[in-house]
CSV table of C-alpha atoms in Angstrom, one decimal:
chain,number,residue,atom,x,y,z
A,1114,UNK,CA,102.9,-72.4,29.6
A,1115,UNK,CA,100.7,-70.4,27.6
A,1116,UNK,CA,97.0,-70.0,29.2
A,1117,UNK,CA,93.7,-69.1,27.4
A,1118,UNK,CA,90.8,-68.6,29.0
A,1119,UNK,CA,92.2,-70.2,31.7
A,1120,UNK,CA,91.1,-73.5,30.2
A,1121,UNK,CA,93.9,-74.8,28.2
A,1122,UNK,CA,97.0,-74.7,28.4
A,1123,UNK,CA,100.1,-75.5,25.5
A,1124,UNK,CA,103.9,-75.5,26.0
A,1125,UNK,CA,106.4,-75.5,23.3
A,1126,UNK,CA,109.3,-77.6,23.5
A,1127,UNK,CA,108.1,-79.8,26.3
A,1128,UNK,CA,107.8,-83.2,25.8
A,1129,UNK,CA,109.0,-85.1,22.5
A,1130,UNK,CA,112.6,-85.3,21.0
A,1131,UNK,CA,114.4,-82.7,19.8
A,1132,UNK,CA,114.5,-84.9,16.5
A,1133,UNK,CA,110.9,-85.1,16.3
A,1134,UNK,CA,110.4,-81.4,16.6
A,1135,UNK,CA,113.1,-81.0,14.3
A,1136,UNK,CA,110.9,-83.1,11.9
A,1137,UNK,CA,107.9,-81.2,12.9
A,1138,UNK,CA,109.3,-78.0,11.6
A,1139,UNK,CA,110.4,-78.8,8.7
A,1140,UNK,CA,107.5,-80.9,7.9
A,1141,UNK,CA,105.8,-77.1,8.3
A,1142,UNK,CA,108.1,-74.8,7.3
A,1143,UNK,CA,105.7,-73.5,4.9
A,1144,UNK,CA,102.4,-73.2,6.8
A,1145,UNK,CA,102.6,-69.4,7.1
A,1146,UNK,CA,103.9,-68.3,4.5
A,1147,UNK,CA,102.9,-64.7,3.1
A,1148,UNK,CA,101.7,-64.0,7.0
A,1149,UNK,CA,103.2,-61.0,9.1
A,1150,UNK,CA,102.5,-61.9,12.7
A,1151,UNK,CA,103.2,-59.0,15.6
A,1152,UNK,CA,103.2,-60.2,19.1
A,1153,UNK,CA,101.9,-58.3,22.2
A,1154,UNK,CA,101.3,-58.9,25.8
A,1155,UNK,CA,103.6,-61.6,26.7
A,1156,UNK,CA,107.0,-62.4,28.5
A,1157,UNK,CA,110.3,-61.9,26.5
A,1158,UNK,CA,110.5,-65.9,27.0
A,1159,UNK,CA,107.4,-66.2,25.5
A,1160,UNK,CA,108.0,-63.8,22.6
A,1161,UNK,CA,111.4,-65.6,21.6
A,1162,UNK,CA,110.1,-68.9,21.5
A,1163,UNK,CA,106.9,-67.7,19.6
A,1164,UNK,CA,109.0,-65.8,17.0
A,1165,UNK,CA,111.0,-69.0,16.5
A,1166,UNK,CA,107.7,-70.6,15.7
A,1167,UNK,CA,106.5,-67.9,13.0
A,1168,UNK,CA,110.1,-68.0,11.5
A,1169,UNK,CA,110.2,-71.8,11.4
A,1170,UNK,CA,106.7,-72.1,9.9
A,1171,UNK,CA,107.2,-69.8,7.0
A,1172,UNK,CA,105.8,-66.5,8.5
A,1173,UNK,CA,107.4,-63.1,8.7
A,1174,UNK,CA,107.7,-61.5,12.0
A,1175,UNK,CA,107.7,-58.1,12.7
A,1176,UNK,CA,108.1,-56.1,16.3
A,1177,UNK,CA,105.5,-52.9,14.9
A,1178,UNK,CA,101.8,-53.4,14.2
A,1179,UNK,CA,101.9,-52.0,10.4
A,1180,UNK,CA,98.6,-51.8,9.6
A,1181,UNK,CA,99.0,-52.1,5.9
A,1182,UNK,CA,101.5,-55.4,6.1
A,1183,UNK,CA,100.7,-57.2,9.5
A,1184,UNK,CA,98.3,-59.9,8.8
A,1185,UNK,CA,98.2,-61.3,12.6
A,1186,UNK,CA,98.3,-60.1,16.3
A,1187,UNK,CA,98.9,-62.9,18.7
A,1188,UNK,CA,97.6,-61.5,21.9
A,1189,UNK,CA,96.9,-63.0,25.7
A,1190,UNK,CA,94.4,-60.6,26.6
A,1191,UNK,CA,91.7,-58.3,25.0
A,1192,UNK,CA,93.4,-54.9,26.0
A,1193,UNK,CA,96.5,-52.9,24.6
A,1194,UNK,CA,97.7,-50.0,22.0
A,1195,UNK,CA,98.4,-53.0,19.7
A,1196,UNK,CA,95.5,-54.7,20.3
A,1197,UNK,CA,93.0,-51.7,20.0
A,1198,UNK,CA,94.9,-50.7,16.5
A,1199,UNK,CA,94.7,-54.1,15.2
A,1200,UNK,CA,90.8,-54.5,16.4
A,1201,UNK,CA,89.7,-51.2,14.0
A,1202,UNK,CA,91.2,-52.8,11.0
A,1203,UNK,CA,89.3,-55.8,9.7
A,1204,UNK,CA,92.0,-57.3,7.5
A,1205,UNK,CA,94.3,-58.1,10.8
A,1206,UNK,CA,93.2,-61.8,12.8
A,1207,UNK,CA,93.8,-61.1,16.3
A,1208,UNK,CA,94.3,-64.9,18.1
A,1209,UNK,CA,95.8,-66.2,20.8
A,1210,UNK,CA,99.5,-68.2,21.2
A,1211,UNK,CA,97.5,-71.6,21.2
A,1212,UNK,CA,96.6,-70.7,17.3
A,1213,UNK,CA,100.1,-70.5,16.8
A,1214,UNK,CA,101.5,-73.7,18.8
A,1215,UNK,CA,98.0,-76.0,17.1
A,1216,UNK,CA,99.6,-74.9,13.7
A,1217,UNK,CA,102.6,-75.8,14.4
A,1218,UNK,CA,102.1,-79.3,15.4
A,1219,UNK,CA,99.1,-79.4,12.8
A,1220,UNK,CA,101.7,-78.9,10.1
A,1221,UNK,CA,99.0,-76.4,8.2
A,1222,UNK,CA,97.4,-72.9,8.9
A,1223,UNK,CA,94.5,-73.3,11.1
A,1224,UNK,CA,91.2,-71.7,11.0
A,1225,UNK,CA,91.9,-68.3,13.1
A,1226,UNK,CA,87.9,-67.8,14.3
A,1227,UNK,CA,88.6,-71.0,16.5
A,1228,UNK,CA,91.3,-69.5,18.4
A,1229,UNK,CA,89.8,-65.6,19.1
A,1230,UNK,CA,90.6,-63.9,21.8
A,1231,UNK,CA,88.0,-63.0,24.5
A,1232,UNK,CA,87.4,-60.1,26.8
A,1233,UNK,CA,86.8,-60.2,30.2
A,1234,UNK,CA,83.2,-61.1,30.1
A,1235,UNK,CA,83.7,-64.1,27.7
A,1236,UNK,CA,83.0,-62.3,24.7
A,1237,UNK,CA,84.8,-61.8,21.6
A,1238,UNK,CA,84.8,-58.0,20.4
A,1239,UNK,CA,84.0,-57.5,16.6
A,1240,UNK,CA,85.9,-55.5,13.9
A,1241,UNK,CA,84.8,-52.1,13.8
A,1242,UNK,CA,84.9,-50.6,10.5
A,1243,UNK,CA,87.9,-50.4,9.0
A,1244,UNK,CA,89.5,-46.9,8.8
A,1245,UNK,CA,90.1,-45.6,5.3
A,1246,UNK,CA,93.5,-45.2,6.2
A,1247,UNK,CA,93.9,-48.5,6.8
A,1248,UNK,CA,92.4,-49.8,3.5
A,1249,UNK,CA,94.6,-47.7,1.2
A,1250,UNK,CA,97.5,-49.1,2.6
A,1251,UNK,CA,96.9,-52.3,1.9
A,1252,UNK,CA,95.6,-51.7,-1.4
A,1253,UNK,CA,98.5,-49.5,-2.3
A,1254,UNK,CA,101.0,-52.5,-0.9
A,1255,UNK,CA,99.7,-54.6,-3.9
A,1256,UNK,CA,101.7,-52.0,-7.0
A,1257,UNK,CA,98.4,-53.1,-9.5
A,1258,UNK,CA,96.9,-51.0,-12.3
A,1259,UNK,CA,93.4,-50.8,-13.4
A,1260,UNK,CA,91.0,-49.5,-15.6
A,1261,UNK,CA,88.0,-49.1,-13.6
A,1262,UNK,CA,87.8,-45.5,-13.4
A,1263,UNK,CA,89.1,-44.6,-16.7
A,1264,UNK,CA,85.7,-42.7,-17.7
A,1265,UNK,CA,85.8,-41.0,-14.0
A,1266,UNK,CA,86.6,-37.6,-13.1
A,1267,UNK,CA,86.7,-36.4,-9.6
A,1268,UNK,CA,86.4,-33.6,-7.3
A,1269,UNK,CA,87.6,-34.8,-3.7
A,1270,UNK,CA,85.9,-33.0,-1.0
A,1271,UNK,CA,86.0,-32.4,3.1
A,1272,UNK,CA,90.2,-33.6,3.0
A,1273,UNK,CA,91.7,-30.6,3.7
A,1274,UNK,CA,92.8,-31.5,7.2
A,1275,UNK,CA,93.4,-35.2,6.3
A,1276,UNK,CA,96.1,-34.6,3.6
A,1277,UNK,CA,97.4,-37.9,4.0
A,1278,UNK,CA,94.6,-39.3,3.3
A,1279,UNK,CA,93.7,-37.4,0.7
A,1280,UNK,CA,96.7,-38.6,-1.3
A,1281,UNK,CA,96.4,-42.4,0.0
A,1282,UNK,CA,93.0,-41.7,-2.1
A,1283,UNK,CA,94.3,-40.0,-5.4
A,1284,UNK,CA,97.1,-42.8,-6.0
A,1285,UNK,CA,94.3,-45.0,-5.7
A,1286,UNK,CA,92.1,-42.9,-8.3
A,1287,UNK,CA,95.5,-42.5,-10.1
A,1288,UNK,CA,96.0,-46.7,-10.2
A,1289,UNK,CA,92.6,-47.1,-11.8
A,1290,UNK,CA,93.0,-44.3,-14.4
A,1291,UNK,CA,90.7,-41.7,-12.9
A,1292,UNK,CA,91.2,-38.2,-13.3
A,1293,UNK,CA,90.9,-35.9,-10.5
A,1294,UNK,CA,90.3,-31.9,-10.5
A,1295,UNK,CA,90.9,-29.4,-7.5
A,1296,UNK,CA,87.8,-27.2,-8.4
A,1297,UNK,CA,84.1,-27.7,-10.0
A,1298,UNK,CA,84.0,-27.7,-13.5
A,1299,UNK,CA,81.1,-28.7,-16.0
A,1300,UNK,CA,82.8,-32.0,-16.8
A,1301,UNK,CA,83.0,-33.3,-13.0
A,1302,UNK,CA,81.4,-37.1,-12.8
A,1303,UNK,CA,81.9,-38.0,-9.4
A,1304,UNK,CA,81.9,-35.9,-5.9
A,1305,UNK,CA,84.2,-37.8,-3.3
A,1306,UNK,CA,83.1,-36.6,0.3
A,1307,UNK,CA,85.0,-37.9,3.2
A,1308,UNK,CA,82.9,-39.6,6.1
A,1309,UNK,CA,82.6,-37.4,9.5
A,1310,UNK,CA,83.0,-34.1,7.4
A,1311,UNK,CA,81.0,-31.3,8.4
A,1312,UNK,CA,77.3,-31.5,7.3
A,1313,UNK,CA,77.4,-28.4,5.9
A,1314,UNK,CA,80.0,-29.4,3.3
A,1315,UNK,CA,77.9,-32.9,3.1
A,1316,UNK,CA,74.6,-30.3,1.9
A,1317,UNK,CA,77.0,-28.3,-0.6
A,1318,UNK,CA,78.2,-31.3,-2.3
A,1319,UNK,CA,74.3,-32.4,-2.6
A,1320,UNK,CA,73.4,-28.9,-3.6
A,1321,UNK,CA,76.2,-29.2,-6.4
A,1322,UNK,CA,75.1,-32.8,-7.4
A,1323,UNK,CA,71.6,-31.4,-8.1
A,1324,UNK,CA,72.6,-28.5,-10.1
A,1325,UNK,CA,75.5,-29.7,-12.1
A,1326,UNK,CA,74.9,-30.4,-15.4
A,1327,UNK,CA,76.1,-33.7,-15.5
A,1328,UNK,CA,74.4,-34.2,-11.8
A,1329,UNK,CA,77.4,-35.9,-10.4
A,1330,UNK,CA,76.6,-38.2,-7.5
A,1331,UNK,CA,78.2,-37.2,-4.0
A,1332,UNK,CA,79.8,-40.5,-2.3
A,1333,UNK,CA,81.8,-41.7,0.2
A,1334,UNK,CA,85.3,-42.6,-0.3
A,1335,UNK,CA,83.9,-46.1,0.5
A,1336,UNK,CA,82.5,-46.2,-2.8
A,1337,UNK,CA,86.6,-45.9,-4.4
A,1338,UNK,CA,87.8,-48.5,-2.5
A,1339,UNK,CA,84.8,-51.1,-3.1
A,1340,UNK,CA,85.3,-50.3,-6.7
A,1341,UNK,CA,88.6,-50.5,-7.1
A,1342,UNK,CA,88.6,-54.3,-4.9
A,1343,UNK,CA,85.9,-55.4,-7.5
A,1344,UNK,CA,87.5,-53.8,-10.9
A,1345,UNK,CA,84.1,-52.3,-11.8
A,1346,UNK,CA,82.1,-49.4,-11.2
A,1347,UNK,CA,80.0,-49.7,-8.1
A,1348,UNK,CA,76.4,-48.8,-8.3
A,1349,UNK,CA,76.2,-45.1,-6.8
A,1350,UNK,CA,72.8,-45.1,-5.6
A,1351,UNK,CA,73.3,-47.4,-2.7
A,1352,UNK,CA,72.7,-46.2,0.6
A,1353,UNK,CA,75.8,-48.2,1.5
A,1354,UNK,CA,78.1,-45.4,-0.3
A,1355,UNK,CA,76.2,-42.1,0.9
A,1356,UNK,CA,79.0,-39.8,2.7
A,1357,UNK,CA,78.3,-40.0,6.6
A,1358,UNK,CA,78.3,-37.2,9.1
A,1359,UNK,CA,79.5,-38.1,12.6
A,1360,UNK,CA,76.4,-38.3,14.0
A,1361,UNK,CA,75.6,-41.0,11.4
A,1362,UNK,CA,78.7,-42.8,12.0
A,1363,UNK,CA,77.4,-44.0,15.5
A,1364,UNK,CA,74.7,-45.8,14.5
A,1365,UNK,CA,75.3,-49.0,11.5
A,1366,UNK,CA,73.5,-49.1,8.1
A,1367,UNK,CA,71.4,-52.4,9.8
A,1368,UNK,CA,70.0,-50.0,12.6
A,1369,UNK,CA,68.6,-47.4,10.5
A,1370,UNK,CA,67.3,-50.2,8.3
A,1371,UNK,CA,65.5,-51.2,11.2
A,1372,UNK,CA,64.0,-47.6,11.9
A,1373,UNK,CA,62.9,-46.8,8.7
A,1374,UNK,CA,61.2,-50.3,8.4
A,1375,UNK,CA,59.5,-49.6,12.1
A,1376,UNK,CA,58.3,-46.5,11.0
A,1377,UNK,CA,56.8,-47.5,7.5
A,1378,UNK,CA,54.8,-49.8,9.5
A,1379,UNK,CA,53.4,-47.2,11.7
A,1380,UNK,CA,53.0,-44.8,9.0
A,1381,UNK,CA,49.0,-43.6,8.7
A,1382,UNK,CA,46.6,-44.3,5.6
A,1383,UNK,CA,46.6,-40.2,4.8
A,1384,UNK,CA,50.7,-40.5,5.3
A,1385,UNK,CA,51.1,-43.1,2.9
A,1386,UNK,CA,48.9,-41.3,0.3
A,1387,UNK,CA,51.7,-38.3,1.1
A,1388,UNK,CA,54.7,-40.7,-0.3
A,1389,UNK,CA,52.2,-41.0,-3.7
A,1390,UNK,CA,51.6,-37.4,-3.9
A,1391,UNK,CA,54.2,-36.5,-6.8
A,1392,UNK,CA,54.5,-39.8,-8.3
A,1393,UNK,CA,55.6,-39.8,-11.8
A,1394,UNK,CA,56.0,-36.0,-12.0
A,1395,UNK,CA,59.6,-34.6,-12.6
A,1396,UNK,CA,61.0,-31.3,-11.0
A,1397,UNK,CA,63.7,-29.0,-11.8
A,1398,UNK,CA,64.7,-26.4,-9.6
A,1399,UNK,CA,65.9,-23.0,-11.8
A,1400,UNK,CA,67.1,-20.3,-9.3
A,1401,UNK,CA,68.2,-17.2,-10.6
A,1402,UNK,CA,70.1,-15.4,-7.9
A,1403,UNK,CA,67.8,-13.1,-5.7
A,1404,UNK,CA,68.9,-9.5,-5.2
A,1405,UNK,CA,69.9,-8.1,-2.1
A,1406,UNK,CA,67.0,-7.9,0.1
A,1407,UNK,CA,64.9,-10.4,-1.8
A,1408,UNK,CA,63.5,-13.5,-0.5
A,1409,UNK,CA,65.1,-16.7,-1.1
A,1410,UNK,CA,64.5,-20.4,-0.4
A,1411,UNK,CA,66.4,-23.2,0.3
A,1412,UNK,CA,66.9,-25.7,-2.7
A,1413,UNK,CA,67.6,-28.6,-0.2
A,1414,UNK,CA,64.5,-28.3,1.6
A,1415,UNK,CA,62.6,-28.0,-1.5
A,1416,UNK,CA,64.2,-31.0,-2.9
A,1417,UNK,CA,63.7,-33.3,0.2
A,1418,UNK,CA,60.0,-32.6,-0.1
A,1419,UNK,CA,60.0,-33.2,-3.8
A,1420,UNK,CA,61.7,-37.0,-2.6
A,1421,UNK,CA,59.5,-37.8,0.7
A,1422,UNK,CA,56.3,-37.3,-1.8
A,1423,UNK,CA,57.2,-39.6,-4.6
A,1424,UNK,CA,58.7,-36.8,-7.1
A,1425,UNK,CA,62.0,-37.0,-9.0
A,1426,UNK,CA,64.7,-34.5,-9.8
A,1427,UNK,CA,65.5,-33.9,-13.8
A,1428,UNK,CA,69.0,-35.4,-14.2
A,1429,UNK,CA,70.9,-36.9,-17.1
A,1430,UNK,CA,69.5,-40.7,-16.2
A,1431,UNK,CA,65.7,-39.0,-15.8
A,1432,UNK,CA,66.0,-37.5,-19.7
A,1433,UNK,CA,67.5,-40.7,-21.0
A,1434,UNK,CA,64.4,-42.5,-19.5
A,1435,UNK,CA,61.8,-39.6,-21.0
A,1436,UNK,CA,63.4,-40.2,-24.5
A,1437,UNK,CA,62.9,-44.1,-24.2
A,1438,UNK,CA,59.1,-43.4,-22.7
A,1439,UNK,CA,58.6,-40.8,-26.0
A,1440,UNK,CA,59.8,-43.8,-28.3
A,1441,UNK,CA,57.8,-47.1,-26.5
A,1442,UNK,CA,55.1,-45.2,-25.1
A,1443,UNK,CA,51.5,-44.1,-25.9
A,1444,UNK,CA,50.8,-42.3,-22.8
A,1445,UNK,CA,50.3,-38.9,-22.4
A,1446,UNK,CA,53.4,-36.7,-21.6
A,1447,UNK,CA,54.9,-37.1,-17.7
A,1448,UNK,CA,54.7,-33.5,-15.9
A,1449,UNK,CA,57.9,-31.3,-15.1
A,1450,UNK,CA,57.0,-28.4,-12.8
A,1451,UNK,CA,60.0,-26.0,-13.0
A,1452,UNK,CA,59.9,-24.7,-9.5
A,1453,UNK,CA,61.6,-21.3,-10.1
A,1454,UNK,CA,62.3,-18.0,-7.3
A,1455,UNK,CA,64.7,-14.8,-7.9
A,1456,UNK,CA,62.5,-13.6,-11.3
A,1457,UNK,CA,61.9,-15.5,-13.7
A,1458,UNK,CA,60.9,-15.5,-17.7
A,1459,UNK,CA,60.4,-18.1,-20.6
A,1460,UNK,CA,64.3,-17.8,-21.7
A,1461,UNK,CA,65.1,-19.2,-18.6
A,1462,UNK,CA,64.0,-22.5,-19.4
A,1463,UNK,CA,66.3,-22.6,-22.3
A,1464,UNK,CA,69.4,-21.7,-20.5
A,1465,UNK,CA,69.1,-24.7,-18.3
A,1466,UNK,CA,70.9,-27.4,-20.1
A,1467,UNK,CA,68.9,-30.4,-19.3
A,1468,UNK,CA,65.2,-28.1,-19.5
A,1469,UNK,CA,66.2,-27.2,-22.8
A,1470,UNK,CA,66.9,-30.8,-24.3
A,1471,UNK,CA,63.5,-31.4,-22.5
A,1472,UNK,CA,61.8,-28.0,-24.1
A,1473,UNK,CA,63.3,-29.0,-27.5
A,1474,UNK,CA,62.3,-32.1,-27.8
A,1475,UNK,CA,58.9,-31.9,-26.3
A,1476,UNK,CA,59.6,-34.6,-24.0
A,1477,UNK,CA,57.6,-33.4,-20.9
A,1478,UNK,CA,54.7,-30.5,-20.4
A,1479,UNK,CA,56.6,-28.2,-18.4
A,1480,UNK,CA,54.7,-26.2,-16.1
A,1481,UNK,CA,56.2,-23.4,-14.1
A,1482,UNK,CA,55.8,-22.8,-10.8
A,1483,UNK,CA,56.4,-21.4,-7.5
A,1484,UNK,CA,58.6,-22.5,-4.1
A,1485,UNK,CA,54.9,-21.6,-2.4
A,1486,UNK,CA,53.4,-23.9,-5.0
A,1487,UNK,CA,55.2,-26.6,-3.9
A,1488,UNK,CA,55.1,-26.9,-0.2
A,1489,UNK,CA,51.4,-25.6,-0.7
A,1490,UNK,CA,50.3,-28.9,-2.6
A,1491,UNK,CA,52.5,-30.7,0.2
A,1492,UNK,CA,50.4,-29.3,3.2
A,1493,UNK,CA,47.1,-29.7,1.5
A,1494,UNK,CA,48.5,-32.9,-0.1
A,1495,UNK,CA,47.2,-32.6,-3.2
A,1496,UNK,CA,48.7,-31.2,-6.7
A,1497,UNK,CA,47.5,-27.3,-7.0
A,1498,UNK,CA,45.7,-25.7,-10.1
A,1499,UNK,CA,47.8,-23.0,-10.8
A,1500,UNK,CA,45.4,-20.7,-12.7
A,1501,UNK,CA,43.2,-19.9,-9.5
A,1502,UNK,CA,46.2,-17.9,-7.7
A,1503,UNK,CA,48.6,-16.8,-10.6
A,1504,UNK,CA,50.3,-14.2,-8.4
A,1505,UNK,CA,50.9,-16.8,-5.6
A,1506,UNK,CA,51.3,-20.0,-7.6
A,1507,UNK,CA,52.8,-18.7,-11.0
A,1508,UNK,CA,56.6,-17.4,-10.9
A,1509,UNK,CA,56.7,-13.4,-11.6
A,1510,UNK,CA,59.1,-11.8,-13.7
A,1511,UNK,CA,60.1,-10.3,-10.3
A,1512,UNK,CA,61.6,-11.5,-7.2
A,1513,UNK,CA,59.6,-11.3,-4.0
A,1514,UNK,CA,60.8,-8.6,-1.5
A,1515,UNK,CA,61.4,-9.0,2.0
A,1516,UNK,CA,59.7,-7.1,4.6
A,1517,UNK,CA,62.0,-4.6,6.4
A,1518,UNK,CA,59.4,-3.4,8.9
A,1519,UNK,CA,58.2,-6.2,11.8
A,1520,UNK,CA,54.6,-7.0,11.0
A,1521,UNK,CA,52.1,-9.4,12.3
A,1522,UNK,CA,49.4,-10.7,10.1
A,1523,UNK,CA,46.1,-12.6,10.0
A,1524,UNK,CA,43.7,-13.1,7.2
A,1525,UNK,CA,40.2,-13.2,6.9
A,1526,UNK,CA,37.8,-14.5,4.2
A,1527,UNK,CA,40.2,-17.0,2.4
A,1528,UNK,CA,40.1,-20.6,2.3
A,1529,UNK,CA,41.5,-23.9,1.5
A,1530,UNK,CA,45.1,-23.8,-1.0
A,1531,UNK,CA,44.5,-19.8,-1.3
A,1532,UNK,CA,44.6,-19.2,2.7
A,1533,UNK,CA,47.6,-22.0,2.7
A,1534,UNK,CA,49.5,-20.3,0.1
A,1535,UNK,CA,49.1,-16.8,1.4
A,1536,UNK,CA,50.5,-18.2,5.1
A,1537,UNK,CA,53.5,-19.3,3.4
A,1538,UNK,CA,53.8,-16.5,1.4
A,1539,UNK,CA,53.5,-13.8,4.3
A,1540,UNK,CA,56.4,-16.0,6.2
A,1541,UNK,CA,58.6,-16.6,3.2
A,1542,UNK,CA,58.6,-12.6,3.4
A,1543,UNK,CA,59.7,-12.1,7.1
A,1544,UNK,CA,56.1,-11.5,8.6
A,1545,UNK,CA,54.6,-13.4,11.4
A,1546,UNK,CA,51.7,-14.9,10.2
A,1547,UNK,CA,48.8,-16.0,13.0
A,1548,UNK,CA,45.9,-17.8,12.4
A,1549,UNK,CA,43.7,-15.7,15.1
A,1550,UNK,CA,43.3,-12.3,15.4
A,1551,UNK,CA,44.7,-10.4,18.2
A,1552,UNK,CA,45.0,-6.6,19.8
A,1553,UNK,CA,48.9,-7.4,19.2
A,1554,UNK,CA,48.5,-8.0,15.3
A,1555,UNK,CA,49.2,-4.8,12.9
A,1556,UNK,CA,47.7,-6.1,9.8
A,1557,UNK,CA,44.1,-7.6,8.6
A,1558,UNK,CA,43.9,-9.2,5.3
A,1559,UNK,CA,40.2,-9.6,3.6
A,1560,UNK,CA,38.4,-10.8,1.2
A,1561,UNK,CA,36.0,-8.6,1.6
A,1562,UNK,CA,34.8,-5.8,3.8
A,1563,UNK,CA,32.5,-7.5,6.1
A,1564,UNK,CA,32.4,-10.2,8.8
A,1565,UNK,CA,33.3,-10.5,12.1
A,1566,UNK,CA,37.1,-10.3,12.3
A,1567,UNK,CA,36.5,-7.4,9.7
A,1568,UNK,CA,34.8,-5.4,12.3
A,1569,UNK,CA,36.9,-6.1,15.4
A,1570,UNK,CA,40.1,-5.4,13.4
A,1571,UNK,CA,38.5,-1.7,12.7
A,1572,UNK,CA,37.1,-1.8,16.3
A,1573,UNK,CA,41.3,-2.7,17.7
A,1574,UNK,CA,42.8,-0.2,14.6
A,1575,UNK,CA,44.5,-2.6,13.0
A,1576,UNK,CA,45.4,-1.8,9.2
A,1577,UNK,CA,42.3,-3.4,7.6
A,1578,UNK,CA,44.0,-3.8,3.6
A,1579,UNK,CA,43.2,-6.3,0.7
A,1580,UNK,CA,44.9,-8.5,-0.9
A,1581,UNK,CA,46.2,-6.4,-3.4
A,1582,UNK,CA,48.2,-4.9,-0.5
A,1583,UNK,CA,49.9,-7.8,0.0
A,1584,UNK,CA,51.3,-8.4,-3.7
A,1585,UNK,CA,52.2,-4.8,-4.2
A,1586,UNK,CA,54.6,-4.9,-1.1
A,1587,UNK,CA,55.8,-8.7,-2.4
A,1588,UNK,CA,57.0,-6.7,-5.5
A,1589,UNK,CA,58.4,-3.5,-4.3
A,1590,UNK,CA,58.5,-3.5,-0.6
A,1591,UNK,CA,56.7,-2.6,2.6
A,1592,UNK,CA,57.1,1.1,1.5
A,1593,UNK,CA,55.1,0.3,-1.9
A,1594,UNK,CA,56.1,2.0,-5.5
A,1595,UNK,CA,56.8,5.3,-4.0
A,1596,UNK,CA,58.6,3.9,-1.3
A,1597,UNK,CA,56.9,5.6,1.7
A,1598,UNK,CA,58.4,5.6,4.7
A,1599,UNK,CA,55.3,4.8,6.9
A,1600,UNK,CA,54.1,2.3,4.7
A,1601,UNK,CA,51.7,2.1,1.7
A,1602,UNK,CA,48.4,0.5,3.5
A,1603,UNK,CA,46.5,4.0,2.5
A,1604,UNK,CA,46.0,2.8,-1.0
A,1605,UNK,CA,44.6,-0.3,-0.1
A,1606,UNK,CA,42.3,0.3,3.2
A,1607,UNK,CA,39.2,-1.4,3.0
A,1608,UNK,CA,36.3,1.6,3.3
A,1609,UNK,CA,34.7,1.6,7.0
A,1610,UNK,CA,31.0,1.2,7.3
A,1611,UNK,CA,31.2,5.3,8.2
A,1612,UNK,CA,32.8,6.1,5.5
A,1613,UNK,CA,30.5,4.0,3.1
A,1614,UNK,CA,27.5,6.2,4.4
A,1615,UNK,CA,29.3,9.3,4.5
A,1616,UNK,CA,29.8,8.8,0.5
A,1617,UNK,CA,26.1,7.4,0.6
A,1618,UNK,CA,25.0,11.0,1.6
A,1619,UNK,CA,27.4,13.1,-0.4
A,1620,UNK,CA,26.3,11.3,-3.5
A,1621,UNK,CA,22.5,12.5,-2.2
């Protein structure tokens, strides 16, 4: 007897004549043709009877659960190694023994969903995301070749410790007529990044994608699988095909979308407007490798700031759109902000492949700016003018130098975007910035030699200097152009009121 959920029991070979059963078998001999069926959790007698039924119905019995071939697992209970393996592979239907018996009696293959195995709580466990190897095995079981990847050139990332998975993925790409490269080059069209790989590798692939001449999208192997199954290149912009880190794999796409929607509902009016800050603006990052001891900026952080505020990164697709705009639109040219650091000259615009085309075809108004300008604009919530503070917001021919001495700086007399820019610059150079002044501060930068902070800074013995001091050490380092061991503050110190009185008496 077979028992399912303690509600129903059926037997094989019980009532009825042997002649009737033989006719039933002959009539249904092809009902399970193409099915490969494995059994688990049954007694020897039960297994033997069901084994015979599978073969009489035209199916194939297997004692081992091969995820690349098995189509059905017949199980009495929602447990066991075979059950867990099948649950992780969505192509395998998990059914009770009653499904096989009822199929035998009905003379046709019955719907598996009516015979699912329930757990102790009476629930039907759901298939988890199908493992990549399981999916690849099923695709490789079919020898068909396609042309789907014929224009594609792939670089696989993060598969060093998963060689079996890598080899199978390469076979799928080769069957689709794609090309695989072992190193980054200028003709790569797609970066395939393994799910669950280190977040550092995902960020590295993101950076390569941004700065590569062809801007290849970085994608999960799931994109390869789905494109091969669909026999066409699917969209690379869908979030479903982004590589997922181990943490991201724990939550489903639906949960992430739901969270984003709820977050958008709670967004304040100010935050909503910030998403439009860079709308219609295009950006390109030009990083000239800063020398040792120079300030560097995180390209990923800058890019995230651009995207979160509605900006676009210059790419092959954006370039094509600009060309269409130029032919069809009479409106003014869009702004292309070129964020430069590490030293800059106008020739660098010609070296960058995409920027050189934008400049040559006059597709945009190109505006070179610094990372400080970008961060200050985001913090102030508006596009800042670059001419009022050119040293802060316009790229210089020299890189910013990091401070080698620990200093704690505050400022006075500076307002708005200039104050914000100074704060960002001071911190980028490696110094501590404080909004309020305390005796522990080492330096006070003043716009003018007056005010309460100025007076208190002199009283506390702080080094009171002009803004030119900061701009000087930004170019030459803490020791200044002469590389003075104790700093170069004396050259930029503001006169005290006592010194001013002394000079007045000498003039008299």
